[in-house]
PDB file of C-alpha atoms in Angstrom:
ATOM      1  CA  MET X1275      12.228-177.377 -25.868  1.00 76.00           C
ATOM      2  CA  PHE X1276      12.112-177.547 -29.670  1.00 81.00           C
ATOM      3  CA  PRO X1277       8.452-176.490 -30.157  1.00 84.00           C
ATOM      4  CA  TYR X1278       9.271-173.302 -28.221  1.00 88.00           C
ATOM      5  CA  ALA X1279      12.470-172.882 -30.219  1.00 90.00           C
ATOM      6  CA  VAL X1280      10.640-173.139 -33.535  1.00 90.00           C
ATOM      7  CA  SER X1281       7.992-170.697 -32.315  1.00 91.00           C
ATOM      8  CA  SER X1282      10.673-168.196 -31.279  1.00 94.00           C
ATOM      9  CA  ILE X1283      12.451-168.487 -34.622  1.00 95.00           C
ATOM     10  CA  ARG X1284       9.154-167.994 -36.450  1.00 93.00           C
ATOM     11  CA  ASP X1285       8.410-164.834 -34.457  1.00 94.00           C
ATOM     12  CA  LEU X1286      11.891-163.301 -34.350  1.00 96.00           C
ATOM     13  CA  MET X1287      13.361-164.473 -37.671  1.00 96.00           C
ATOM     14  CA  PRO X1288      16.963-164.211 -36.363  1.00 97.00           C
ATOM     15  CA  LYS X1289      19.867-164.218 -38.777  1.00 98.00           C
ATOM     16  CA  SER X1290      21.159-167.316 -37.054  1.00 98.00           C
ATOM     17  CA  PHE X1291      20.516-169.619 -34.111  1.00 97.00           C
ATOM     18  CA  ILE X1292      22.564-172.111 -32.102  1.00 97.00           C
ATOM     19  CA  PHE X1293      21.136-174.954 -30.022  1.00 96.00           C
ATOM     20  CA  GLU X1294      22.837-177.553 -27.840  1.00 96.00           C
ATOM     21  CA  ASN X1295      21.391-180.853 -26.703  1.00 94.00           C
ATOM     22  CA  VAL X1296      22.394-184.332 -25.568  1.00 93.00           C
ATOM     23  CA  LYS X1297      24.070-186.770 -27.940  1.00 94.00           C
ATOM     24  CA  GLY X1298      21.166-189.159 -27.429  1.00 93.00           C
ATOM     25  CA  LEU X1299      19.235-187.146 -30.022  1.00 93.00           C
ATOM     26  CA  LEU X1300      21.235-189.037 -32.639  1.00 96.00           C
ATOM     27  CA  ARG X1301      20.262-192.521 -31.450  1.00 95.00           C
ATOM     28  CA  LYS X1302      19.035-194.705 -34.295  1.00 95.00           C
ATOM     29  CA  SER X1303      15.704-195.169 -32.521  1.00 95.00           C
ATOM     30  CA  PHE X1304      15.302-191.379 -32.425  1.00 94.00           C
ATOM     31  CA  ALA X1305      16.427-190.719 -36.019  1.00 95.00           C
ATOM     32  CA  GLU X1306      12.999-190.060 -37.506  1.00 96.00           C
ATOM     33  CA  TYR X1307      12.014-187.573 -34.814  1.00 95.00           C
ATOM     34  CA  PHE X1308      15.391-185.845 -35.016  1.00 96.00           C
ATOM     35  CA  ASN X1309      14.812-185.377 -38.749  1.00 97.00           C
ATOM     36  CA  TYR X1310      11.451-183.850 -37.826  1.00 96.00           C
ATOM     37  CA  ILE X1311      13.225-181.395 -35.505  1.00 96.00           C
ATOM     38  CA  ILE X1312      15.735-180.401 -38.192  1.00 97.00           C
ATOM     39  CA  LEU X1313      13.007-179.876 -40.799  1.00 97.00           C
ATOM     40  CA  GLN X1314      10.964-177.750 -38.389  1.00 96.00           C
ATOM     41  CA  LEU X1315      14.013-175.576 -37.778  1.00 97.00           C
ATOM     42  CA  THR X1316      14.616-175.411 -41.536  1.00 97.00           C
ATOM     43  CA  TYR X1317      11.033-174.319 -42.307  1.00 97.00           C
ATOM     44  CA  PRO X1318       9.828-172.557 -39.131  1.00 95.00           C
ATOM     45  CA  GLN X1319       6.956-170.738 -40.894  1.00 94.00           C
ATOM     46  CA  VAL X1320       5.259-173.886 -42.145  1.00 94.00           C
ATOM     47  CA  LYS X1321       2.012-174.337 -40.228  1.00 91.00           C
ATOM     48  CA  LEU X1322       1.703-177.772 -38.669  1.00 92.00           C
ATOM     49  CA  LYS X1323      -1.216-179.512 -36.998  1.00 88.00           C
ATOM     50  CA  SER X1324      -1.060-180.317 -33.320  1.00 85.00           C
ATOM     51  CA  GLY X1325      -1.052-183.999 -32.588  1.00 79.00           C
ATOM     52  CA  ASN X1326       0.444-186.513 -34.991  1.00 88.00           C
ATOM     53  CA  TRP X1327       4.067-185.518 -35.557  1.00 94.00           C
ATOM     54  CA  LYS X1328       4.552-188.181 -38.239  1.00 94.00           C
ATOM     55  CA  GLU X1329       1.929-186.524 -40.427  1.00 95.00           C
ATOM     56  CA  ASN X1330       3.721-183.231 -39.903  1.00 95.00           C
ATOM     57  CA  LEU X1331       7.024-184.875 -40.800  1.00 96.00           C
ATOM     58  CA  SER X1332       5.539-186.136 -44.069  1.00 97.00           C
ATOM     59  CA  LYS X1333       4.347-182.623 -44.901  1.00 96.00           C
ATOM     60  CA  LEU X1334       7.778-181.153 -44.195  1.00 96.00           C
ATOM     61  CA  GLU X1335       9.477-183.854 -46.257  1.00 97.00           C
ATOM     62  CA  ARG X1336       7.227-183.081 -49.229  1.00 96.00           C
ATOM     63  CA  ILE X1337       8.061-179.388 -48.951  1.00 96.00           C
ATOM     64  CA  HIS X1338      11.752-180.147 -48.590  1.00 96.00           C
ATOM     65  CA  THR X1339      11.939-182.362 -51.679  1.00 96.00           C
ATOM     66  CA  SER X1340       9.656-180.268 -53.892  1.00 94.00           C
ATOM     67  CA  GLY X1341      12.097-177.381 -54.267  1.00 88.00           C
ATOM     68  CA  LYS X1342       9.137-175.006 -54.550  1.00 89.00           C
ATOM     69  CA  TYR X1343       9.036-173.494 -51.068  1.00 92.00           C
ATOM     70  CA  SER X1344       9.381-169.695 -51.109  1.00 91.00           C
ATOM     71  CA  GLY X1345       8.968-168.781 -47.436  1.00 91.00           C
ATOM     72  CA  LEU X1346      11.511-168.242 -44.675  1.00 92.00           C
ATOM     73  CA  ARG X1347      14.089-171.001 -44.693  1.00 96.00           C
ATOM     74  CA  TYR X1348      17.210-171.767 -42.679  1.00 98.00           C
ATOM     75  CA  ASN X1349      20.242-173.765 -43.679  1.00 98.00           C
ATOM     76  CA  VAL X1350      20.618-176.087 -40.695  1.00 98.00           C
ATOM     77  CA  VAL X1351      23.690-178.164 -39.873  1.00 98.00           C
ATOM     78  CA  TYR X1352      24.574-180.189 -36.815  1.00 98.00           C
ATOM     79  CA  ARG X1353      27.556-182.002 -35.372  1.00 98.00           C
ATOM     80  CA  VAL X1354      28.573-183.804 -32.199  1.00 98.00           C
ATOM     81  CA  LEU X1355      31.338-181.788 -30.540  1.00 99.00           C
ATOM     82  CA  ASN X1356      33.477-182.748 -27.557  1.00 99.00           C
ATOM     83  CA  ALA X1357      34.028-179.679 -25.381  1.00 99.00           C
ATOM     84  CA  ALA X1358      37.506-180.961 -24.464  1.00 99.00           C
ATOM     85  CA  ASP X1359      38.553-180.496 -28.102  1.00 99.00           C
ATOM     86  CA  PHE X1360      37.897-176.756 -27.761  1.00 99.00           C
ATOM     87  CA  GLY X1361      39.756-175.952 -24.552  1.00 99.00           C
ATOM     88  CA  VAL X1362      37.175-176.950 -21.948  1.00 99.00           C
ATOM     89  CA  PRO X1363      38.582-179.153 -19.146  1.00 99.00           C
ATOM     90  CA  GLN X1364      35.698-181.584 -19.579  1.00 98.00           C
ATOM     91  CA  LYS X1365      34.917-184.493 -21.891  1.00 98.00           C
ATOM     92  CA  ARG X1366      31.401-183.417 -22.750  1.00 97.00           C
ATOM     93  CA  GLU X1367      29.889-184.567 -26.053  1.00 98.00           C
ATOM     94  CA  ARG X1368      26.820-182.694 -27.190  1.00 98.00           C
ATOM     95  CA  VAL X1369      24.897-182.161 -30.423  1.00 98.00           C
ATOM     96  CA  ILE X1370      25.314-178.598 -31.647  1.00 98.00           C
ATOM     97  CA  ILE X1371      22.678-177.402 -34.132  1.00 98.00           C
ATOM     98  CA  VAL X1372      23.336-174.221 -36.096  1.00 98.00           C
ATOM     99  CA  GLY X1373      20.903-172.528 -38.449  1.00 98.00           C
ATOM    100  CA  ILE X1374      21.595-169.584 -40.765  1.00 98.00           C
ATOM    101  CA  ARG X1375      18.882-167.742 -42.671  1.00 98.00           C
ATOM    102  CA  GLU X1376      19.138-168.807 -46.292  1.00 97.00           C
ATOM    103  CA  ASP X1377      18.490-165.357 -47.765  1.00 96.00           C
ATOM    104  CA  LEU X1378      21.769-164.095 -46.244  1.00 97.00           C
ATOM    105  CA  GLY X1379      23.817-166.298 -48.582  1.00 97.00           C
ATOM    106  CA  ILE X1380      26.334-167.135 -45.852  1.00 96.00           C
ATOM    107  CA  GLU X1381      28.716-170.081 -46.075  1.00 96.00           C
ATOM    108  CA  TRP X1382      29.857-171.377 -42.691  1.00 98.00           C
ATOM    109  CA  ASN X1383      31.331-174.523 -41.217  1.00 97.00           C
ATOM    110  CA  PHE X1384      32.033-175.718 -37.697  1.00 98.00           C
ATOM    111  CA  PRO X1385      35.371-174.594 -36.232  1.00 98.00           C
ATOM    112  CA  SER X1386      38.159-177.160 -36.149  1.00 98.00           C
ATOM    113  CA  PRO X1387      39.258-178.629 -32.806  1.00 98.00           C
ATOM    114  CA  SER X1388      41.985-176.600 -31.113  1.00 99.00           C
ATOM    115  CA  HIS X1389      42.947-179.172 -28.454  1.00 99.00           C
ATOM    116  CA  SER X1390      43.525-182.937 -28.483  1.00 99.00           C
ATOM    117  CA  SER X1391      44.237-185.958 -26.310  1.00 98.00           C
ATOM    118  CA  ASP X1392      47.301-186.726 -28.438  1.00 99.00           C
ATOM    119  CA  ALA X1393      48.827-183.342 -27.595  1.00 99.00           C
ATOM    120  CA  LEU X1394      48.154-183.943 -23.891  1.00 99.00           C
ATOM    121  CA  ASN X1395      49.689-187.406 -24.038  1.00 98.00           C
ATOM    122  CA  TRP X1396      52.696-185.992 -25.908  1.00 98.00           C
ATOM    123  CA  ASP X1397      53.291-183.559 -23.060  1.00 98.00           C
ATOM    124  CA  LYS X1398      52.778-186.339 -20.524  1.00 98.00           C
ATOM    125  CA  TYR X1399      54.659-189.232 -22.052  1.00 98.00           C
ATOM    126  CA  VAL X1400      57.079-187.916 -24.683  1.00 98.00           C
ATOM    127  CA  THR X1401      58.447-184.636 -23.322  1.00 97.00           C
ATOM    128  CA  GLY X1402      57.190-184.799 -19.738  1.00 97.00           C
ATOM    129  CA  GLU X1403      56.275-181.090 -19.928  1.00 98.00           C
ATOM    130  CA  TYR X1404      52.929-181.725 -18.237  1.00 98.00           C
ATOM    131  CA  TRP X1405      54.518-183.103 -15.073  1.00 98.00           C
ATOM    132  CA  THR X1406      57.210-180.428 -15.086  1.00 98.00           C
ATOM    133  CA  ARG X1407      54.554-177.721 -15.314  1.00 97.00           C
ATOM    134  CA  HIS X1408      52.856-179.126 -12.236  1.00 98.00           C
ATOM    135  CA  ARG X1409      56.172-179.630 -10.425  1.00 97.00           C
ATOM    136  CA  MET X1410      55.678-183.317  -9.844  1.00 97.00           C
ATOM    137  CA  ALA X1411      57.007-186.660 -10.991  1.00 97.00           C
ATOM    138  CA  MET X1412      54.889-188.833 -13.236  1.00 96.00           C
ATOM    139  CA  PRO X1413      52.909-191.227 -11.003  1.00 95.00           C
ATOM    140  CA  LYS X1414      54.096-194.841 -11.115  1.00 93.00           C
ATOM    141  CA  SER X1415      50.588-195.863 -12.138  1.00 92.00           C
ATOM    142  CA  GLU X1416      51.196-194.070 -15.459  1.00 95.00           C
ATOM    143  CA  LEU X1417      54.387-195.953 -16.405  1.00 96.00           C
ATOM    144  CA  ASP X1418      52.778-198.726 -18.457  1.00 96.00           C
ATOM    145  CA  THR X1419      50.551-196.252 -20.317  1.00 96.00           C
ATOM    146  CA  ALA X1420      53.566-193.989 -20.842  1.00 98.00           C
ATOM    147  CA  ARG X1421      55.572-196.704 -22.613  1.00 97.00           C
ATOM    148  CA  LYS X1422      52.721-197.616 -24.949  1.00 97.00           C
ATOM    149  CA  GLU X1423      51.669-194.031 -25.697  1.00 97.00           C
ATOM    150  CA  LYS X1424      55.225-192.801 -26.287  1.00 97.00           C
ATOM    151  CA  LYS X1425      55.748-195.528 -28.876  1.00 97.00           C
ATOM    152  CA  ARG X1426      52.403-194.825 -30.571  1.00 98.00           C
ATOM    153  CA  LEU X1427      52.844-191.052 -30.628  1.00 98.00           C
ATOM    154  CA  GLU X1428      56.405-191.131 -31.951  1.00 96.00           C
ATOM    155  CA  SER X1429      55.317-193.582 -34.643  1.00 97.00           C
ATOM    156  CA  ARG X1430      52.503-191.254 -35.696  1.00 96.00           C
ATOM    157  CA  TYR X1431      54.141-187.833 -35.331  1.00 96.00           C
ATOM    158  CA  GLY X1432      57.877-188.527 -35.484  1.00 95.00           C
ATOM    159  CA  LEU X1433      59.802-185.777 -33.718  1.00 91.00           C
ATOM    160  CA  SER X1434      57.087-183.132 -34.161  1.00 94.00           C
ATOM    161  CA  ARG X1435      54.405-182.737 -31.512  1.00 93.00           C
ATOM    162  CA  PRO X1436      50.743-182.598 -32.623  1.00 97.00           C
ATOM    163  CA  ASP X1437      49.779-179.189 -34.000  1.00 96.00           C
ATOM    164  CA  THR X1438      46.913-178.771 -31.531  1.00 98.00           C
ATOM    165  CA  LYS X1439      47.066-177.650 -27.920  1.00 98.00           C
ATOM    166  CA  PRO X1440      46.837-180.312 -25.201  1.00 99.00           C
ATOM    167  CA  TRP X1441      43.518-181.169 -23.631  1.00 99.00           C
ATOM    168  CA  ILE X1442      43.101-179.227 -20.378  1.00 99.00           C
ATOM    169  CA  THR X1443      42.974-181.536 -17.368  1.00 99.00           C
ATOM    170  CA  VAL X1444      41.263-181.275 -14.003  1.00 99.00           C
ATOM    171  CA  ARG X1445      44.670-180.589 -12.453  1.00 99.00           C
ATOM    172  CA  ASP X1446      45.198-177.743 -14.931  1.00 99.00           C
ATOM    173  CA  ALA X1447      41.751-176.304 -14.215  1.00 98.00           C
ATOM    174  CA  LEU X1448      42.151-176.394 -10.438  1.00 98.00           C
ATOM    175  CA  ALA X1449      45.698-175.017 -10.396  1.00 96.00           C
ATOM    176  CA  GLY X1450      46.173-172.333  -7.759  1.00 94.00           C
ATOM    177  CA  LEU X1451      43.162-173.362  -5.684  1.00 95.00           C
ATOM    178  CA  PRO X1452      43.625-174.436  -2.061  1.00 93.00           C
ATOM    179  CA  GLN X1453      41.981-177.634  -0.858  1.00 92.00           C
ATOM    180  CA  PRO X1454      38.358-176.877   0.041  1.00 93.00           C
ATOM    181  CA  GLU X1455      37.395-176.497   3.677  1.00 87.00           C
ATOM    182  CA  ARG X1456      34.081-177.015   5.422  1.00 85.00           C
ATOM    183  CA  ASN X1457      33.584-173.295   5.880  1.00 80.00           C
ATOM    184  CA  ALA X1458      33.008-170.849   3.045  1.00 74.00           C
ATOM    185  CA  SER X1459      36.065-169.222   1.504  1.00 70.00           C
ATOM    186  CA  SER X1460      35.890-165.456   1.203  1.00 72.00           C
ATOM    187  CA  GLU X1461      38.312-165.537  -1.734  1.00 85.00           C
ATOM    188  CA  PHE X1462      36.711-168.337  -3.766  1.00 91.00           C
ATOM    189  CA  GLU X1463      32.919-168.251  -3.616  1.00 91.00           C
ATOM    190  CA  GLY X1464      31.438-171.739  -3.322  1.00 93.00           C
ATOM    191  CA  HIS X1465      34.775-173.456  -2.699  1.00 94.00           C
ATOM    192  CA  VAL X1466      33.403-175.490   0.206  1.00 94.00           C
ATOM    193  CA  PHE X1467      34.012-179.160   0.976  1.00 94.00           C
ATOM    194  CA  GLN X1468      30.997-181.372   0.247  1.00 92.00           C
ATOM    195  CA  ALA X1469      30.946-184.591   2.275  1.00 90.00           C
ATOM    196  CA  GLY X1470      29.732-187.998   1.131  1.00 89.00           C
ATOM    197  CA  ALA X1471      31.712-188.732  -2.047  1.00 91.00           C
ATOM    198  CA  LYS X1472      32.175-192.463  -2.639  1.00 89.00           C
ATOM    199  CA  SER X1473      33.646-194.426  -5.508  1.00 87.00           C
ATOM    200  CA  TYR X1474      31.770-197.498  -6.666  1.00 84.00           C
ATOM    201  CA  ASN X1475      31.667-199.728  -9.715  1.00 83.00           C
ATOM    202  CA  GLY X1476      31.024-197.668 -12.826  1.00 79.00           C
ATOM    203  CA  HIS X1477      31.160-194.360 -10.955  1.00 84.00           C
ATOM    204  CA  THR X1478      34.732-193.633 -10.046  1.00 89.00           C
ATOM    205  CA  GLY X1479      34.885-189.888 -10.608  1.00 93.00           C
ATOM    206  CA  SER X1480      37.139-187.904 -12.935  1.00 96.00           C
ATOM    207  CA  GLU X1481      40.856-188.640 -13.128  1.00 97.00           C
ATOM    208  CA  ILE X1482      42.765-185.564 -12.036  1.00 98.00           C
ATOM    209  CA  ASP X1483      45.205-185.774 -14.951  1.00 98.00           C
ATOM    210  CA  MET X1484      42.506-185.972 -17.625  1.00 98.00           C
ATOM    211  CA  PRO X1485      39.673-183.632 -18.559  1.00 98.00           C
ATOM    212  CA  SER X1486      36.714-184.140 -16.250  1.00 98.00           C
ATOM    213  CA  LYS X1487      33.887-186.450 -17.127  1.00 96.00           C
ATOM    214  CA  THR X1488      30.679-184.612 -17.998  1.00 95.00           C
ATOM    215  CA  ILE X1489      29.495-182.397 -15.161  1.00 94.00           C
ATOM    216  CA  LYS X1490      25.906-183.502 -14.618  1.00 88.00           C
ATOM    217  CA  ALA X1491      22.907-181.811 -13.102  1.00 83.00           C
ATOM    218  CA  GLY X1492      22.253-184.462 -10.431  1.00 63.00           C
ATOM    219  CA  ASP X1493      23.332-184.374  -6.808  1.00 52.00           C
ATOM    220  CA  HIS X1494      23.508-188.019  -5.783  1.00 47.00           C
ATOM    221  CA  GLY X1495      23.352-191.573  -7.085  1.00 47.00           C
ATOM    222  CA  VAL X1496      24.347-192.103 -10.682  1.00 46.00           C
ATOM    223  CA  PRO X1497      24.445-188.429 -11.771  1.00 46.00           C
ATOM    224  CA  GLY X1498      26.080-187.033  -8.648  1.00 49.00           C
ATOM    225  CA  GLY X1499      28.525-189.920  -8.484  1.00 57.00           C
ATOM    226  CA  GLU X1500      30.359-188.499 -11.469  1.00 74.00           C
ATOM    227  CA  ASN X1501      30.710-184.975 -10.097  1.00 92.00           C
ATOM    228  CA  MET X1502      33.847-186.083  -8.270  1.00 94.00           C
ATOM    229  CA  VAL X1503      37.587-185.783  -8.746  1.00 96.00           C
ATOM    230  CA  ARG X1504      39.726-188.895  -8.328  1.00 96.00           C
ATOM    231  CA  PHE X1505      43.275-188.285  -7.165  1.00 95.00           C
ATOM    232  CA  GLU X1506      46.311-190.358  -8.149  1.00 92.00           C
ATOM    233  CA  ASP X1507      46.095-192.338  -4.875  1.00 92.00           C
ATOM    234  CA  GLY X1508      42.526-193.421  -5.708  1.00 92.00           C
ATOM    235  CA  SER X1509      40.779-191.175  -3.170  1.00 94.00           C
ATOM    236  CA  VAL X1510      37.778-189.141  -4.310  1.00 95.00           C
ATOM    237  CA  ARG X1511      35.841-186.057  -3.275  1.00 95.00           C
ATOM    238  CA  TYR X1512      33.053-184.017  -4.772  1.00 95.00           C
ATOM    239  CA  PHE X1513      33.906-180.997  -6.865  1.00 96.00           C
ATOM    240  CA  THR X1514      33.078-177.752  -5.130  1.00 96.00           C
ATOM    241  CA  THR X1515      30.782-175.435  -7.044  1.00 95.00           C
ATOM    242  CA  PHE X1516      33.735-173.121  -7.649  1.00 96.00           C
ATOM    243  CA  GLU X1517      35.713-176.004  -9.176  1.00 97.00           C
ATOM    244  CA  ALA X1518      32.723-177.078 -11.254  1.00 97.00           C
ATOM    245  CA  LYS X1519      32.455-173.533 -12.611  1.00 97.00           C
ATOM    246  CA  ARG X1520      36.064-173.751 -13.795  1.00 98.00           C
ATOM    247  CA  ILE X1521      35.477-177.152 -15.352  1.00 98.00           C
ATOM    248  CA  GLN X1522      32.482-175.714 -17.213  1.00 98.00           C
ATOM    249  CA  SER X1523      34.802-172.787 -18.186  1.00 98.00           C
ATOM    250  CA  PHE X1524      32.838-170.085 -16.392  1.00 98.00           C
ATOM    251  CA  PRO X1525      34.915-167.095 -15.258  1.00 97.00           C
ATOM    252  CA  ASP X1526      35.865-167.212 -11.584  1.00 95.00           C
ATOM    253  CA  ASP X1527      33.764-164.145 -10.793  1.00 95.00           C
ATOM    254  CA  TYR X1528      30.562-165.604 -12.263  1.00 96.00           C
ATOM    255  CA  HIS X1529      28.007-165.676  -9.457  1.00 95.00           C
ATOM    256  CA  ILE X1530      25.879-168.794  -8.918  1.00 94.00           C
ATOM    257  CA  THR X1531      23.380-168.872  -6.061  1.00 91.00           C
ATOM    258  CA  GLY X1532      21.799-171.706  -4.121  1.00 92.00           C
ATOM    259  CA  SER X1533      22.913-174.810  -2.274  1.00 91.00           C
ATOM    260  CA  TRP X1534      25.574-177.160  -3.630  1.00 92.00           C
ATOM    261  CA  THR X1535      22.827-179.292  -5.187  1.00 90.00           C
ATOM    262  CA  GLU X1536      21.121-176.309  -6.816  1.00 93.00           C
ATOM    263  CA  ALA X1537      24.393-174.804  -8.016  1.00 94.00           C
ATOM    264  CA  MET X1538      25.564-178.098  -9.532  1.00 93.00           C
ATOM    265  CA  ARG X1539      22.244-178.404 -11.332  1.00 93.00           C
ATOM    266  CA  GLN X1540      22.714-174.962 -12.872  1.00 95.00           C
ATOM    267  CA  ILE X1541      26.305-175.697 -13.845  1.00 96.00           C
ATOM    268  CA  GLY X1542      25.515-179.161 -15.205  1.00 94.00           C
ATOM    269  CA  ASN X1543      22.695-177.812 -17.364  1.00 94.00           C
ATOM    270  CA  ALA X1544      24.852-175.038 -18.816  1.00 96.00           C
ATOM    271  CA  VAL X1545      26.704-174.997 -22.122  1.00 97.00           C
ATOM    272  CA  PRO X1546      30.490-174.796 -21.559  1.00 98.00           C
ATOM    273  CA  VAL X1547      31.332-171.131 -21.954  1.00 98.00           C
ATOM    274  CA  THR X1548      34.498-171.628 -23.994  1.00 98.00           C
ATOM    275  CA  LEU X1549      32.751-173.920 -26.481  1.00 98.00           C
ATOM    276  CA  ALA X1550      29.824-171.520 -26.904  1.00 98.00           C
ATOM    277  CA  LYS X1551      32.239-168.616 -27.360  1.00 98.00           C
ATOM    278  CA  THR X1552      34.249-170.504 -29.991  1.00 98.00           C
ATOM    279  CA  ILE X1553      31.171-171.296 -32.076  1.00 98.00           C
ATOM    280  CA  ALA X1554      29.718-167.799 -31.702  1.00 97.00           C
ATOM    281  CA  GLU X1555      32.988-166.102 -32.659  1.00 98.00           C
ATOM    282  CA  SER X1556      33.244-168.219 -35.808  1.00 98.00           C
ATOM    283  CA  LEU X1557      29.723-167.243 -36.852  1.00 98.00           C
ATOM    284  CA  PHE X1558      29.206-163.655 -35.688  1.00 96.00           C
ATOM    285  CA  PRO X1559      31.591-161.904 -38.153  1.00 96.00           C
ATOM    286  CA  LEU X1560      29.625-163.388 -41.058  1.00 96.00           C
ATOM    287  CA  LEU X1561      26.242-162.063 -39.964  1.00 94.00           C
TER     288      LEU X1561
END
């Protein structure tokens, strides 16, 4: 992806760019190549030889440390963001890379998280507002966690709740939806029951009263095994494509074509809409 990205930046010279990729880019074993990516994005007009990327990295490092480069340059920053911290009902950690053309003289920083697990747990275990909102009693399975979390939260925050909004849970995201049936729903496109969901060691699905685990692009085995919701009684089922759209924060009327497998691949490969919107809205007014 990144060679094409650098080529596009070189040709278009945009005021800014935003990229998203997996957190694995920051593995220690990948550190040198990730630095190569960042330097390419910083100096997209530098001509590099095809072949040995380490030689190209050395060239870019010399340019970067010399302080003499006068061509097109971008100020590039990156950070791992959890989509759940920005109002997406999904715990999805991804590397976000943002570049701003240096000649614009713009100062920018990543937006602060607007949601938190502490705020969710406050509503669950201190005030009980979460359960009241969903018109249900707190499940007995939560009692031990409730005692520990209530003590921890009150010790940390006193009588004042955290100043962020609560993480959005799967139950929040699916509120108002009927249980899926085997036949297509005319009201909710793609809200069709998908058979075959099974829970097994290490792949137990997403707890309904937490943000979803990362929606993945697979359809079975390890990837597909996590595209499930786990209810308070321990039973599981696959998310419908309509539910997965909500968990990825797509609007309900967003149209996705293809089979369940194809639709889940599209959804799993997408950037959560709310997270992308938050970053874009923090940057756009400055450009």
